[in-house]
mmCIF file with all atom_site columns, C-alpha atoms in Angstrom:
data_model
loop_
_atom_site.group_PDB
_atom_site.id
_atom_site.type_symbol
_atom_site.label_atom_id
_atom_site.label_alt_id
_atom_site.label_comp_id
_atom_site.label_asym_id
_atom_site.label_entity_id
_atom_site.label_seq_id
_atom_site.pdbx_PDB_ins_code
_atom_site.Cartn_x
_atom_site.Cartn_y
_atom_site.Cartn_z
_atom_site.occupancy
_atom_site.B_iso_or_equiv
_atom_site.pdbx_formal_charge
_atom_site.auth_seq_id
_atom_site.auth_comp_id
_atom_site.auth_asym_id
_atom_site.auth_atom_id
_atom_site.pdbx_PDB_model_num
ATOM 1  C CA . MET A 1 1  ? 17.877 -17.452 18.415 1.00 45.00 ? 1  MET A CA 1
ATOM 2  C CA . ILE A 1 2  ? 16.627 -14.608 16.384 1.00 52.00 ? 2  ILE A CA 1
ATOM 3  C CA . SER A 1 3  ? 18.505 -11.477 16.893 1.00 54.00 ? 3  SER A CA 1
ATOM 4  C CA . PRO A 1 4  ? 17.695 -8.869  14.176 1.00 57.00 ? 4  PRO A CA 1
ATOM 5  C CA . HIS A 1 5  ? 20.171 -5.977  13.185 1.00 59.00 ? 5  HIS A CA 1
ATOM 6  C CA . GLY A 1 6  ? 20.070 -2.884  11.534 1.00 65.00 ? 6  GLY A CA 1
ATOM 7  C CA . GLN A 1 7  ? 20.528 -4.240  8.300  1.00 80.00 ? 7  GLN A CA 1
ATOM 8  C CA . LEU A 1 8  ? 17.081 -6.746  8.591  1.00 85.00 ? 8  LEU A CA 1
ATOM 9  C CA . ARG A 1 9  ? 15.183 -6.341  5.427  1.00 87.00 ? 9  ARG A CA 1
ATOM 10 C CA . VAL A 1 10 ? 11.177 -6.681  6.249  1.00 88.00 ? 10 VAL A CA 1
ATOM 11 C CA . TYR A 1 11 ? 8.978  -7.399  3.016  1.00 89.00 ? 11 TYR A CA 1
ATOM 12 C CA . VAL A 1 12 ? 5.316  -7.385  3.374  1.00 87.00 ? 12 VAL A CA 1
ATOM 13 C CA . ALA A 1 13 ? 3.375  -9.383  1.210  1.00 86.00 ? 13 ALA A CA 1
ATOM 14 C CA . THR A 1 14 ? 0.372  -7.340  0.242  1.00 82.00 ? 14 THR A CA 1
ATOM 15 C CA . ARG A 1 15 ? -2.367 -9.966  -0.732 1.00 86.00 ? 15 ARG A CA 1
ATOM 16 C CA . PRO A 1 16 ? -3.778 -12.707 1.855  1.00 90.00 ? 16 PRO A CA 1
ATOM 17 C CA . VAL A 1 17 ? -2.376 -16.302 1.677  1.00 92.00 ? 17 VAL A CA 1
ATOM 18 C CA . ASP A 1 18 ? -3.948 -19.268 2.844  1.00 94.00 ? 18 ASP A CA 1
ATOM 19 C CA . PHE A 1 19 ? -2.902 -19.311 6.509  1.00 94.00 ? 19 PHE A CA 1
ATOM 20 C CA . ARG A 1 20 ? -3.034 -23.309 6.292  1.00 95.00 ? 20 ARG A CA 1
ATOM 21 C CA . LYS A 1 21 ? 0.920  -23.144 4.519  1.00 96.00 ? 21 LYS A CA 1
ATOM 22 C CA . GLY A 1 22 ? 3.310  -23.789 6.877  1.00 97.00 ? 22 GLY A CA 1
ATOM 23 C CA . ILE A 1 23 ? 7.470  -23.053 6.085  1.00 97.00 ? 23 ILE A CA 1
ATOM 24 C CA . ASP A 1 24 ? 7.728  -25.108 3.096  1.00 97.00 ? 24 ASP A CA 1
ATOM 25 C CA . GLY A 1 25 ? 4.471  -23.097 1.621  1.00 97.00 ? 25 GLY A CA 1
ATOM 26 C CA . LEU A 1 26 ? 5.231  -20.026 2.651  1.00 97.00 ? 26 LEU A CA 1
ATOM 27 C CA . ALA A 1 27 ? 9.071  -20.260 1.435  1.00 97.00 ? 27 ALA A CA 1
ATOM 28 C CA . LEU A 1 28 ? 7.362  -21.275 -1.893 1.00 97.00 ? 28 LEU A CA 1
ATOM 29 C CA . ALA A 1 29 ? 5.016  -18.446 -1.999 1.00 95.00 ? 29 ALA A CA 1
ATOM 30 C CA . VAL A 1 30 ? 8.178  -15.737 -1.359 1.00 96.00 ? 30 VAL A CA 1
ATOM 31 C CA . GLN A 1 31 ? 9.588  -17.550 -4.401 1.00 95.00 ? 31 GLN A CA 1
ATOM 32 C CA . GLU A 1 32 ? 6.611  -17.503 -7.126 1.00 92.00 ? 32 GLU A CA 1
ATOM 33 C CA . ILE A 1 33 ? 4.542  -14.828 -5.795 1.00 87.00 ? 33 ILE A CA 1
ATOM 34 C CA . LEU A 1 34 ? 7.252  -12.277 -4.651 1.00 88.00 ? 34 LEU A CA 1
ATOM 35 C CA . GLY A 1 35 ? 10.217 -13.584 -6.743 1.00 92.00 ? 35 GLY A CA 1
ATOM 36 C CA . LEU A 1 36 ? 12.300 -13.286 -3.820 1.00 94.00 ? 36 LEU A CA 1
ATOM 37 C CA . ASP A 1 37 ? 14.805 -15.611 -2.345 1.00 97.00 ? 37 ASP A CA 1
ATOM 38 C CA . PRO A 1 38 ? 13.501 -17.046 0.780  1.00 97.00 ? 38 PRO A CA 1
ATOM 39 C CA . PHE A 1 39 ? 17.129 -17.693 2.391  1.00 96.00 ? 39 PHE A CA 1
ATOM 40 C CA . ASN A 1 40 ? 18.657 -14.279 1.832  1.00 93.00 ? 40 ASN A CA 1
ATOM 41 C CA . GLY A 1 41 ? 18.375 -13.239 5.875  1.00 91.00 ? 41 GLY A CA 1
ATOM 42 C CA . ALA A 1 42 ? 15.225 -11.063 4.832  1.00 93.00 ? 42 ALA A CA 1
ATOM 43 C CA . ALA A 1 43 ? 11.834 -11.303 7.100  1.00 93.00 ? 43 ALA A CA 1
ATOM 44 C CA . PHE A 1 44 ? 8.524  -12.024 4.718  1.00 94.00 ? 44 PHE A CA 1
ATOM 45 C CA . VAL A 1 45 ? 5.151  -11.099 6.653  1.00 93.00 ? 45 VAL A CA 1
ATOM 46 C CA . PHE A 1 46 ? 2.097  -12.362 5.166  1.00 93.00 ? 46 PHE A CA 1
ATOM 47 C CA . ARG A 1 47 ? -1.501 -11.806 6.568  1.00 90.00 ? 47 ARG A CA 1
ATOM 48 C CA . ALA A 1 48 ? -4.431 -14.303 6.516  1.00 90.00 ? 48 ALA A CA 1
ATOM 49 C CA . LYS A 1 49 ? -7.946 -13.037 5.024  1.00 90.00 ? 49 LYS A CA 1
ATOM 50 C CA . ARG A 1 50 ? -8.796 -11.653 8.756  1.00 86.00 ? 50 ARG A CA 1
ATOM 51 C CA . THR A 1 51 ? -5.949 -8.917  9.353  1.00 84.00 ? 51 THR A CA 1
ATOM 52 C CA . ASP A 1 52 ? -6.083 -10.151 12.937 1.00 88.00 ? 52 ASP A CA 1
ATOM 53 C CA . ARG A 1 53 ? -3.492 -12.443 11.928 1.00 92.00 ? 53 ARG A CA 1
ATOM 54 C CA . ILE A 1 54 ? 0.019  -12.305 10.567 1.00 93.00 ? 54 ILE A CA 1
ATOM 55 C CA . LYS A 1 55 ? 3.101  -15.257 9.801  1.00 96.00 ? 55 LYS A CA 1
ATOM 56 C CA . ILE A 1 56 ? 6.633  -13.833 9.711  1.00 96.00 ? 56 ILE A CA 1
ATOM 57 C CA . LEU A 1 57 ? 9.091  -16.089 8.091  1.00 97.00 ? 57 LEU A CA 1
ATOM 58 C CA . LEU A 1 58 ? 12.809 -15.736 8.669  1.00 95.00 ? 58 LEU A CA 1
ATOM 59 C CA . TRP A 1 59 ? 15.967 -17.586 7.730  1.00 94.00 ? 59 TRP A CA 1
ATOM 60 C CA . ASP A 1 60 ? 18.357 -17.152 10.792 1.00 90.00 ? 60 ASP A CA 1
ATOM 61 C CA . ARG A 1 61 ? 21.235 -18.897 9.060  1.00 90.00 ? 61 ARG A CA 1
ATOM 62 C CA . THR A 1 62 ? 20.542 -22.076 10.792 1.00 93.00 ? 62 THR A CA 1
ATOM 63 C CA . GLY A 1 63 ? 16.834 -22.560 9.746  1.00 95.00 ? 63 GLY A CA 1
ATOM 64 C CA . MET A 1 64 ? 13.526 -21.156 8.868  1.00 96.00 ? 64 MET A CA 1
ATOM 65 C CA . VAL A 1 65 ? 11.557 -19.755 11.877 1.00 96.00 ? 65 VAL A CA 1
ATOM 66 C CA . LEU A 1 66 ? 7.993  -18.991 11.611 1.00 97.00 ? 66 LEU A CA 1
ATOM 67 C CA . VAL A 1 67 ? 6.174  -16.880 14.080 1.00 96.00 ? 67 VAL A CA 1
ATOM 68 C CA . HIS A 1 68 ? 2.546  -16.613 13.797 1.00 96.00 ? 68 HIS A CA 1
ATOM 69 C CA . LYS A 1 69 ? 1.081  -13.847 15.671 1.00 92.00 ? 69 LYS A CA 1
ATOM 70 C CA . ARG A 1 70 ? -3.018 -13.385 16.599 1.00 91.00 ? 70 ARG A CA 1
ATOM 71 C CA . LEU A 1 71 ? -4.521 -10.206 18.231 1.00 88.00 ? 71 LEU A CA 1
ATOM 72 C CA . GLU A 1 72 ? -7.374 -10.146 20.601 1.00 89.00 ? 72 GLU A CA 1
ATOM 73 C CA . GLY A 1 73 ? -9.851 -7.754  19.816 1.00 87.00 ? 73 GLY A CA 1
ATOM 74 C CA . ALA A 1 74 ? -7.550 -5.462  17.312 1.00 86.00 ? 74 ALA A CA 1
ATOM 75 C CA . LYS A 1 75 ? -6.423 -5.910  13.523 1.00 86.00 ? 75 LYS A CA 1
ATOM 76 C CA . PHE A 1 76 ? -3.082 -5.180  12.050 1.00 83.00 ? 76 PHE A CA 1
ATOM 77 C CA . VAL A 1 77 ? -2.830 -2.037  9.723  1.00 81.00 ? 77 VAL A CA 1
ATOM 78 C CA . TRP A 1 78 ? -2.076 -3.433  6.040  1.00 76.00 ? 78 TRP A CA 1
ATOM 79 C CA . PRO A 1 79 ? -0.963 -1.401  2.825  1.00 69.00 ? 79 PRO A CA 1
ATOM 80 C CA . ARG A 1 80 ? -3.970 -1.706  0.179  1.00 67.00 ? 80 ARG A CA 1
ATOM 81 C CA . ALA A 1 81 ? -2.762 -4.155  -2.964 1.00 61.00 ? 81 ALA A CA 1
ATOM 82 C CA . GLN A 1 82 ? -3.590 -1.404  -5.648 1.00 59.00 ? 82 GLN A CA 1
ATOM 83 C CA . ASP A 1 83 ? -0.975 1.071   -3.570 1.00 56.00 ? 83 ASP A CA 1
ATOM 84 C CA . VAL A 1 84 ? 2.047  -1.497  -4.108 1.00 55.00 ? 84 VAL A CA 1
ATOM 85 C CA . ASP A 1 85 ? 3.078  -4.108  -6.422 1.00 57.00 ? 85 ASP A CA 1
ATOM 86 C CA . GLN A 1 86 ? 3.277  -7.636  -4.986 1.00 59.00 ? 86 GLN A CA 1
ATOM 87 C CA . HIS A 1 87 ? 5.259  -6.659  -1.947 1.00 61.00 ? 87 HIS A CA 1
ATOM 88 C CA . ALA A 1 88 ? 6.334  -3.661  0.253  1.00 62.00 ? 88 ALA A CA 1
ATOM 89 C CA . LYS A 1 89 ? 9.709  -3.428  1.380  1.00 60.00 ? 89 LYS A CA 1
ATOM 90 C CA . LEU A 1 90 ? 10.110 -1.522  5.171  1.00 57.00 ? 90 LEU A CA 1
ATOM 91 C CA . THR A 1 91 ? 12.778 0.510   5.742  1.00 54.00 ? 91 THR A CA 1
ATOM 92 C CA . PRO A 1 92 ? 13.706 1.860   9.725  1.00 52.00 ? 92 PRO A CA 1
ATOM 93 C CA . ILE A 1 93 ? 12.811 5.526   10.386 1.00 47.00 ? 93 ILE A CA 1
ATOM 94 C CA . LEU A 1 94 ? 16.049 7.148   11.967 1.00 45.00 ? 94 LEU A CA 1
ATOM 95 C CA . GLY A 1 95 ? 15.621 9.831   14.292 1.00 44.00 ? 95 GLY A CA 1
#
């Protein structure tokens, strides 16, 4: 069961990844590209070249969870790679 909490960190990879990658390939990308630990409880968001698809990788303390989302007739708005380093960290807006 995925139960996000107020302390959930979300990292967004700014460059597209090969969407043939599964859990192991994306966990390796978290380590090699982002320089982070995929087992730290954060959510890692990746996109395909087509901005209508994302994959979210998350360690939930019992195993790795991979969520794949494809929008129909819409696209995700994505930070430009030149605006941030290899990843962007999302923080909640309170209020």
